[in-house]
Every structure is written in C-alpha cells, then in structure tokens.
PDB file of C-alpha atoms and ligand atoms in Angstrom:
ATOM      1  CA  UNK V   1      -0.137  -0.095   0.001  1.00  0.00           C
ATOM      2  CA  UNK V   2       1.098   3.677  -0.477  1.00  0.00           C
ATOM      3  CA  UNK V   3       0.288   5.828   2.320  1.00  0.00           C
ATOM      4  CA  UNK V   4      -2.087   8.424   1.488  1.00  0.00           C
ATOM      5  CA  UNK V   5      -0.263  11.094   3.238  1.00  0.00           C
ATOM      6  CA  UNK V   6       3.663  10.849   2.849  1.00  0.00           C
ATOM      7  CA  UNK V   7       3.282   8.016  -0.186  1.00  0.00           C
ATOM      8  CA  UNK V   8       5.803   5.980   1.197  1.00  0.00           C
ATOM      9  CA  UNK V   9       4.978   1.974   0.678  1.00  0.00           C
ATOM     10  CA  UNK V  10       3.715   0.259   3.909  1.00  0.00           C
ATOM     11  CA  UNK V  11       2.513  -3.327   4.715  1.00  0.00           C
ATOM     12  CA  UNK V  12      -0.533  -4.201   6.345  1.00  0.00           C
ATOM     13  CA  UNK V  13       0.214  -6.924   9.029  1.00  0.00           C
ATOM     14  CA  UNK V  14      -3.199  -8.456   9.604  1.00  0.00           C
ATOM     15  CA  UNK V  15      -4.339 -10.267  12.623  1.00  0.00           C
ATOM     16  CA  UNK V  16      -5.185 -14.152  12.273  1.00  0.00           C
ATOM     17  CA  UNK V  17      -8.916 -13.337  13.638  1.00  0.00           C
ATOM     18  CA  UNK V  18      -8.919 -10.529  11.281  1.00  0.00           C
ATOM     19  CA  UNK V  19      -8.671 -13.180   9.076  1.00  0.00           C
ATOM     20  CA  UNK V  20     -10.744 -15.697  10.035  1.00  0.00           C
ATOM     21  CA  UNK V  21     -13.767 -13.513   9.757  1.00  0.00           C
ATOM     22  CA  UNK V  22     -12.762 -12.282   6.690  1.00  0.00           C
ATOM     23  CA  UNK V  23     -12.757  -8.979   8.239  1.00  0.00           C
ATOM     24  CA  UNK V  24      -9.498  -7.180   6.709  1.00  0.00           C
ATOM     25  CA  UNK V  25      -9.902  -3.513   7.903  1.00  0.00           C
ATOM     26  CA  UNK V  26      -8.761  -0.757   5.518  1.00  0.00           C
ATOM     27  CA  UNK V  27      -5.600   1.480   5.842  1.00  0.00           C
ATOM     28  CA  UNK V  28      -5.058   4.257   4.222  1.00  0.00           C
ATOM     29  CA  UNK V  29      -1.835   5.880   5.449  1.00  0.00           C
ATOM     30  CA  UNK V  30       1.492   4.067   7.537  1.00  0.00           C
ATOM     31  CA  UNK V  31       1.578   3.550  10.891  1.00  0.00           C
ATOM     32  CA  UNK V  32       4.051   6.618  11.374  1.00  0.00           C
ATOM     33  CA  UNK V  33       1.778   8.840   9.966  1.00  0.00           C
ATOM     34  CA  UNK V  34      -1.206   7.489  11.880  1.00  0.00           C
ATOM     35  CA  UNK V  35       0.729   7.839  15.162  1.00  0.00           C
ATOM     36  CA  UNK V  36       0.520  11.342  14.888  1.00  0.00           C
ATOM     37  CA  UNK V  37      -2.763  11.810  15.058  1.00  0.00           C
ATOM     38  CA  UNK V  38      -3.856  11.460  19.170  1.00  0.00           C
ATOM     39  CA  UNK V  39      -7.067  10.364  20.214  1.00  0.00           C
ATOM     40  CA  UNK V  40      -8.824  12.205  23.245  1.00  0.00           C
ATOM     41  CA  UNK V  41      -7.804  10.824  26.604  1.00  0.00           C
ATOM     42  CA  UNK V  42     -10.036   9.154  29.192  1.00  0.00           C
ATOM     43  CA  UNK V  43      -9.694  12.833  30.997  1.00  0.00           C
ATOM     44  CA  UNK V  44     -12.148  15.381  28.978  1.00  0.00           C
ATOM     45  CA  UNK V  45     -14.653  18.018  29.795  1.00  0.00           C
ATOM     46  CA  UNK V  46     -17.744  15.318  29.721  1.00  0.00           C
ATOM     47  CA  UNK V  47     -20.158  17.456  27.749  1.00  0.00           C
ATOM     48  CA  UNK V  48     -17.928  18.423  24.864  1.00  0.00           C
ATOM     49  CA  UNK V  49     -14.965  16.234  25.261  1.00  0.00           C
ATOM     50  CA  UNK V  50     -12.014  18.596  25.341  1.00  0.00           C
ATOM     51  CA  UNK V  51      -8.561  17.112  26.623  1.00  0.00           C
ATOM     52  CA  UNK V  52      -6.884  17.128  29.863  1.00  0.00           C
ATOM     53  CA  UNK V  53      -9.950  18.183  32.700  1.00  0.00           C
ATOM     54  CA  UNK V  54     -12.447  15.893  33.587  1.00  0.00           C
ATOM     55  CA  UNK V  55     -14.717  19.423  34.695  1.00  0.00           C
ATOM     56  CA  UNK V  56     -16.958  20.797  32.230  1.00  0.00           C
ATOM     57  CA  UNK V  57     -14.724  23.260  30.703  1.00  0.00           C
ATOM     58  CA  UNK V  58     -14.663  27.154  30.339  1.00  0.00           C
ATOM     59  CA  UNK V  59     -16.989  27.124  26.652  1.00  0.00           C
ATOM     60  CA  UNK V  60     -19.472  24.635  27.901  1.00  0.00           C
ATOM     61  CA  UNK V  61     -19.828  26.516  30.879  1.00  0.00           C
ATOM     62  CA  UNK V  62     -20.593  30.090  29.017  1.00  0.00           C
ATOM     63  CA  UNK V  63     -22.665  27.569  26.703  1.00  0.00           C
ATOM     64  CA  UNK V  64     -24.693  26.884  29.955  1.00  0.00           C
ATOM     65  CA  UNK V  65     -25.101  30.954  30.928  1.00  0.00           C
ATOM     66  CA  UNK V  66     -26.907  31.073  27.709  1.00  0.00           C
ATOM     67  CA  UNK V  67     -28.990  28.047  28.746  1.00  0.00           C
ATOM     68  CA  UNK V  68     -27.770  25.599  26.289  1.00  0.00           C
ATOM     69  CA  UNK V  69     -26.432  22.072  27.373  1.00  0.00           C
ATOM     70  CA  UNK V  70     -23.898  20.513  25.096  1.00  0.00           C
ATOM     71  CA  UNK V  71     -23.950  17.039  24.663  1.00  0.00           C
ATOM     72  CA  UNK V  72     -21.337  15.985  22.358  1.00  0.00           C
ATOM     73  CA  UNK V  73     -18.393  13.380  21.833  1.00  0.00           C
ATOM     74  CA  UNK V  74     -15.471  13.325  19.709  1.00  0.00           C
ATOM     75  CA  UNK V  75     -12.441  11.101  18.874  1.00  0.00           C
ATOM     76  CA  UNK V  76      -9.172  12.625  18.251  1.00  0.00           C
ATOM     77  CA  UNK V  77      -7.462  15.950  18.942  1.00  0.00           C
ATOM     78  CA  UNK V  78      -7.015  18.995  16.975  1.00  0.00           C
ATOM     79  CA  UNK V  79      -3.176  18.840  16.976  1.00  0.00           C
ATOM     80  CA  UNK V  80      -0.455  19.715  14.554  1.00  0.00           C
ATOM     81  CA  UNK V  81      -1.149  16.554  12.584  1.00  0.00           C
ATOM     82  CA  UNK V  82      -5.228  17.335  12.121  1.00  0.00           C
ATOM     83  CA  UNK V  83      -4.074  21.266  10.816  1.00  0.00           C
ATOM     84  CA  UNK V  84      -2.353  19.577   8.232  1.00  0.00           C
ATOM     85  CA  UNK V  85      -4.618  16.995   7.278  1.00  0.00           C
ATOM     86  CA  UNK V  86      -7.185  19.407   7.354  1.00  0.00           C
ATOM     87  CA  UNK V  87      -5.329  21.961   5.416  1.00  0.00           C
ATOM     88  CA  UNK V  88      -4.692  19.360   2.685  1.00  0.00           C
ATOM     89  CA  UNK V  89      -8.528  17.940   2.872  1.00  0.00           C
ATOM     90  CA  UNK V  90     -10.580  20.973   3.089  1.00  0.00           C
ATOM     91  CA  UNK V  91      -8.430  24.091   1.578  1.00  0.00           C
ATOM     92  CA  UNK V  92      -6.568  22.016  -1.249  1.00  0.00           C
ATOM     93  CA  UNK V  93      -9.627  19.908  -1.959  1.00  0.00           C
ATOM     94  CA  UNK V  94      -7.804  16.304  -1.551  1.00  0.00           C
ATOM     95  CA  UNK V  95     -10.658  14.442  -2.041  1.00  0.00           C
ATOM     96  CA  UNK V  96      -9.816  11.031  -1.502  1.00  0.00           C
ATOM     97  CA  UNK V  97      -8.484  11.859   2.260  1.00  0.00           C
ATOM     98  CA  UNK V  98     -12.160  11.739   3.462  1.00  0.00           C
ATOM     99  CA  UNK V  99     -11.414   7.791   3.538  1.00  0.00           C
ATOM    100  CA  UNK V 100      -8.235   7.719   6.205  1.00  0.00           C
ATOM    101  CA  UNK V 101     -10.972   9.007   8.359  1.00  0.00           C
ATOM    102  CA  UNK V 102     -14.674   7.707   7.166  1.00  0.00           C
ATOM    103  CA  UNK V 103     -14.530   4.692   9.076  1.00  0.00           C
ATOM    104  CA  UNK V 104     -15.094   6.477  11.876  1.00  0.00           C
ATOM    105  CA  UNK V 105     -18.225   8.090  11.049  1.00  0.00           C
ATOM    106  CA  UNK V 106     -19.971   4.727  11.631  1.00  0.00           C
ATOM    107  CA  UNK V 107     -21.018   3.727  15.020  1.00  0.00           C
ATOM    108  CA  UNK V 108     -23.506   6.678  15.737  1.00  0.00           C
ATOM    109  CA  UNK V 109     -26.874   5.737  17.388  1.00  0.00           C
ATOM    110  CA  UNK V 110     -29.347   3.991  15.366  1.00  0.00           C
ATOM    111  CA  UNK V 111     -32.342   6.112  16.992  1.00  0.00           C
ATOM    112  CA  UNK V 112     -30.924   9.375  16.066  1.00  0.00           C
ATOM    113  CA  UNK V 113     -31.026  11.122  12.323  1.00  0.00           C
ATOM    114  CA  UNK V 114     -27.270  11.934  11.059  1.00  0.00           C
ATOM    115  CA  UNK V 115     -27.303  15.227   9.543  1.00  0.00           C
ATOM    116  CA  UNK V 116     -24.059  16.862   8.419  1.00  0.00           C
ATOM    117  CA  UNK V 117     -23.168  20.150   8.921  1.00  0.00           C
ATOM    118  CA  UNK V 118     -23.462  22.139   5.466  1.00  0.00           C
ATOM    119  CA  UNK V 119     -21.114  24.493   3.766  1.00  0.00           C
ATOM    120  CA  UNK V 120     -21.621  27.247   1.758  1.00  0.00           C
ATOM    121  CA  UNK V 121     -22.909  27.560  -2.060  1.00  0.00           C
ATOM    122  CA  UNK V 122     -19.578  29.230  -2.989  1.00  0.00           C
ATOM    123  CA  UNK V 123     -17.580  26.749  -0.496  1.00  0.00           C
ATOM    124  CA  UNK V 124     -19.017  23.940  -2.437  1.00  0.00           C
ATOM    125  CA  UNK V 125     -17.859  25.294  -5.353  1.00  0.00           C
ATOM    126  CA  UNK V 126     -14.425  26.194  -4.566  1.00  0.00           C
ATOM    127  CA  UNK V 127     -13.372  22.132  -2.841  1.00  0.00           C
ATOM    128  CA  UNK V 128     -16.282  20.449  -4.754  1.00  0.00           C
ATOM    129  CA  UNK V 129     -17.899  18.469  -1.921  1.00  0.00           C
ATOM    130  CA  UNK V 130     -18.741  18.816   1.629  1.00  0.00           C
ATOM    131  CA  UNK V 131     -16.289  17.375   3.273  1.00  0.00           C
ATOM    132  CA  UNK V 132     -18.339  16.343   6.513  1.00  0.00           C
ATOM    133  CA  UNK V 133     -20.844  14.532   4.138  1.00  0.00           C
ATOM    134  CA  UNK V 134     -17.665  13.187   2.322  1.00  0.00           C
ATOM    135  CA  UNK V 135     -16.802  11.110   5.243  1.00  0.00           C
ATOM    136  CA  UNK V 136     -20.324  10.139   5.975  1.00  0.00           C
ATOM    137  CA  UNK V 137     -21.755   7.796   3.341  1.00  0.00           C
ATOM    138  CA  UNK V 138     -25.220   7.539   1.742  1.00  0.00           C
ATOM    139  CA  UNK V 139     -27.849   6.922   2.892  1.00  0.00           C
ATOM    140  CA  UNK V 140     -26.701   6.756   6.476  1.00  0.00           C
ATOM    141  CA  UNK V 141     -27.085  10.766   6.048  1.00  0.00           C
ATOM    142  CA  UNK V 142     -29.877  13.057   5.899  1.00  0.00           C
ATOM    143  CA  UNK V 143     -29.838  16.614   4.414  1.00  0.00           C
ATOM    144  CA  UNK V 144     -31.807  18.753   6.317  1.00  0.00           C
ATOM    145  CA  UNK V 145     -29.563  22.330   6.446  1.00  0.00           C
ATOM    146  CA  UNK V 146     -28.339  24.787   3.613  1.00  0.00           C
ATOM    147  CA  UNK V 147     -25.240  27.158   4.930  1.00  0.00           C
ATOM    148  CA  UNK V 148     -26.003  30.695   3.292  1.00  0.00           C
ATOM    149  CA  UNK V 149     -23.259  32.686   4.667  1.00  0.00           C
ATOM    150  CA  UNK V 150     -20.068  33.812   2.484  1.00  0.00           C
ATOM    151  CA  UNK V 151     -17.608  34.833   5.524  1.00  0.00           C
ATOM    152  CA  UNK V 152     -16.292  31.582   6.142  1.00  0.00           C
ATOM    153  CA  UNK V 153     -15.687  30.548  10.175  1.00  0.00           C
ATOM    154  CA  UNK V 154     -12.310  30.671  10.237  1.00  0.00           C
ATOM    155  CA  UNK V 155     -11.911  33.862   9.518  1.00  0.00           C
ATOM    156  CA  UNK V 156     -13.164  35.016  12.658  1.00  0.00           C
ATOM    157  CA  UNK V 157     -11.691  35.720  15.974  1.00  0.00           C
ATOM    158  CA  UNK V 158     -12.459  33.589  18.773  1.00  0.00           C
ATOM    159  CA  UNK V 159     -14.950  36.106  20.170  1.00  0.00           C
ATOM    160  CA  UNK V 160     -16.829  36.964  17.111  1.00  0.00           C
ATOM    161  CA  UNK V 161     -17.207  33.309  16.558  1.00  0.00           C
ATOM    162  CA  UNK V 162     -19.096  32.773  19.717  1.00  0.00           C
ATOM    163  CA  UNK V 163     -21.386  35.385  19.181  1.00  0.00           C
ATOM    164  CA  UNK V 164     -21.420  35.530  14.783  1.00  0.00           C
ATOM    165  CA  UNK V 165     -25.888  35.139  14.250  1.00  0.00           C
ATOM    166  CA  UNK V 166     -27.282  32.279  12.959  1.00  0.00           C
ATOM    167  CA  UNK V 167     -26.456  31.512   9.285  1.00  0.00           C
ATOM    168  CA  UNK V 168     -27.951  28.414   8.496  1.00  0.00           C
ATOM    169  CA  UNK V 169     -31.484  27.552   6.993  1.00  0.00           C
ATOM    170  CA  UNK V 170     -34.070  23.936   6.593  1.00  0.00           C
ATOM    171  CA  UNK V 171     -33.970  22.907   3.373  1.00  0.00           C
ATOM    172  CA  UNK V 172     -37.556  23.289   1.807  1.00  0.00           C
ATOM    173  CA  UNK V 173     -40.295  21.052   2.514  1.00  0.00           C
ATOM    174  CA  UNK V 174     -38.029  18.601   5.041  1.00  0.00           C
ATOM    175  CA  UNK V 175     -39.579  16.436   7.084  1.00  0.00           C
ATOM    176  CA  UNK V 176     -37.702  16.866  10.423  1.00  0.00           C
ATOM    177  CA  UNK V 177     -37.343  13.342  12.512  1.00  0.00           C
ATOM    178  CA  UNK V 178     -37.423  13.994  16.496  1.00  0.00           C
ATOM    179  CA  UNK V 179     -34.033  12.907  17.120  1.00  0.00           C
ATOM    180  CA  UNK V 180     -31.030  14.272  15.196  1.00  0.00           C
ATOM    181  CA  UNK V 181     -26.996  13.818  15.442  1.00  0.00           C
ATOM    182  CA  UNK V 182     -25.418  16.570  14.026  1.00  0.00           C
ATOM    183  CA  UNK V 183     -21.931  16.106  13.107  1.00  0.00           C
ATOM    184  CA  UNK V 184     -19.356  18.129  12.087  1.00  0.00           C
ATOM    185  CA  UNK V 185     -15.310  17.756  11.148  1.00  0.00           C
ATOM    186  CA  UNK V 186     -14.218  20.218  13.578  1.00  0.00           C
ATOM    187  CA  UNK V 187     -15.467  21.621  16.956  1.00  0.00           C
ATOM    188  CA  UNK V 188     -13.713  24.790  18.562  1.00  0.00           C
ATOM    189  CA  UNK V 189     -15.995  27.144  19.934  1.00  0.00           C
ATOM    190  CA  UNK V 190     -19.130  24.662  19.219  1.00  0.00           C
ATOM    191  CA  UNK V 191     -20.666  27.681  17.869  1.00  0.00           C
ATOM    192  CA  UNK V 192     -21.258  26.420  14.444  1.00  0.00           C
ATOM    193  CA  UNK V 193     -23.204  22.910  16.120  1.00  0.00           C
ATOM    194  CA  UNK V 194     -24.737  24.961  18.337  1.00  0.00           C
ATOM    195  CA  UNK V 195     -26.499  27.460  15.814  1.00  0.00           C
ATOM    196  CA  UNK V 196     -27.676  24.830  13.876  1.00  0.00           C
ATOM    197  CA  UNK V 197     -28.803  22.843  16.990  1.00  0.00           C
ATOM    198  CA  UNK V 198     -30.840  25.765  17.719  1.00  0.00           C
ATOM    199  CA  UNK V 199     -32.807  25.935  14.781  1.00  0.00           C
ATOM    200  CA  UNK V 200     -33.747  22.390  14.555  1.00  0.00           C
ATOM    201  CA  UNK V 201     -35.010  22.249  18.025  1.00  0.00           C
ATOM    202  CA  UNK V 202     -36.931  25.831  17.511  1.00  0.00           C
ATOM    203  CA  UNK V 203     -38.382  24.032  14.242  1.00  0.00           C
ATOM    204  CA  UNK V 204     -39.659  21.189  16.640  1.00  0.00           C
ATOM    205  CA  UNK V 205     -36.845  18.267  16.663  1.00  0.00           C
ATOM    206  CA  UNK V 206     -36.969  16.801  19.947  1.00  0.00           C
ATOM    207  CA  UNK V 207     -33.708  15.521  20.843  1.00  0.00           C
ATOM    208  CA  UNK V 208     -30.187  16.887  19.499  1.00  0.00           C
ATOM    209  CA  UNK V 209     -26.332  15.467  19.969  1.00  0.00           C
ATOM    210  CA  UNK V 210     -23.781  16.351  18.273  1.00  0.00           C
ATOM    211  CA  UNK V 211     -20.295  14.417  16.930  1.00  0.00           C
ATOM    212  CA  UNK V 212     -16.734  15.664  15.168  1.00  0.00           C
ATOM    213  CA  UNK V 213     -14.098  14.176  14.156  1.00  0.00           C
ATOM    214  CA  UNK V 214     -12.063  16.234  16.117  1.00  0.00           C
ATOM    215  CA  UNK V 215     -12.352  18.347  19.265  1.00  0.00           C
TER     216      UNK V 215
HETATM  217 ZN1  LIG M 301       2.624   8.049   5.675  1.00  0.00          ZN
HETATM  218 ZN1  LIG M 302     -16.662  21.445  28.026  1.00  0.00          ZN
END
C-alpha cells in the first residue's frame, strides 16, 4: 500500500482473527502517519470532550449560562497533524483523504438521524465537496440544512465566532425527525453546531446530540 499522506510504501499486518472472520480493516496511511493522530484521552470535559480535564470546561459553562447544555462527542485531538490533514483535505481539496477517517463516522446511535453540517454554496463551488458528507456515506445521512453566508468561520476570531449569528436554514419541505445527531469535522467553540442545533430545536426536533472528528 502507498500512504495517502506521505506516499511511502507500507505493509498491512493482518491479525489472524481478522483473516478468520474475513474482516480485513482497510488502512490508508502508514503507521508513522497514523501515530501522529492522537485520540482524546479519558480525561476530558464530559460535555464536549475537550482534552485534559474531567471537569466541565469554560466553553461549556459559557453555553450553560446561555441556557444551552452541550451533548457532544469527539474522537481525536486537533493537533498539528490534524491541522495539516485538514489543510490538505479541505483547503487543497484533496477529496480522497476522506477515506482515512470515514470509518470513525459509522458507529452512531441508530435512533438518531445523522445530519451533516452544510457548507456554503460558494465553498462547495471552490472545494467540490462537503468534507463532512464525504466522511459519512450515503444513505446513512440526511441533508436537512443549508448554509447561506459567505463569511468563513475560520476568518473570524474566537469571540466573534461565539457571538456570530445563525447562518443556517432548513431545506425547503424537509420532514424533520424527532432525534438528530449533528455531525461536523472540527469542534472549536461549538458555535457552528449550536447554531444548527438551535434552529432544528426551534423547528420541532426534540432531541439533538452532536459529534465531530476532532475537538
Ligand atoms: Zn505515511
Ligand atoms: Zn466542554
């Protein structure tokens, strides 16, 4: 195999149990690249999975002061390796890099309808794909939201992101499920997911959880 990230050749060592079950996990990156991605440790904020402390973090307390209880899960820390990965995947638009992490977008609670956070039409035009929907595989998700703004979140500073107004709307004639799992790629302040959650709640969705690959 050739590593999708560093392009070196590597071998996959299958475990005997995998071969017996005809279950051969696909691997797209070499062991060296793999170990640069760090999972969120057991010590994390119980509400948003922020690493390092088992207490409720500042961000979550700030949301709570606005009457919002965060119910979020994430898998990886947003470290330098992740930063580099997302620059290549999103900003250079290297679509095939979705393969590296798409297996982490499968084990969701079946009682919840999986809804990806949309990107704006301008972004879509530039990138050619929604990086969140690419991780998920149809038909396992439902598009319910559209994003209308042209001002990219990453160009705003932290404070204006926490205060930025809602730029999502619900797709016309959409039938809303009772339970929604909102999915995004990276959780920074939680503002993007909370804006989307707020809109869905206001429109009648009863229960909303959120998930991102990184926190
Ligand atoms: Zn590699
Ligand atoms: Zn938190």
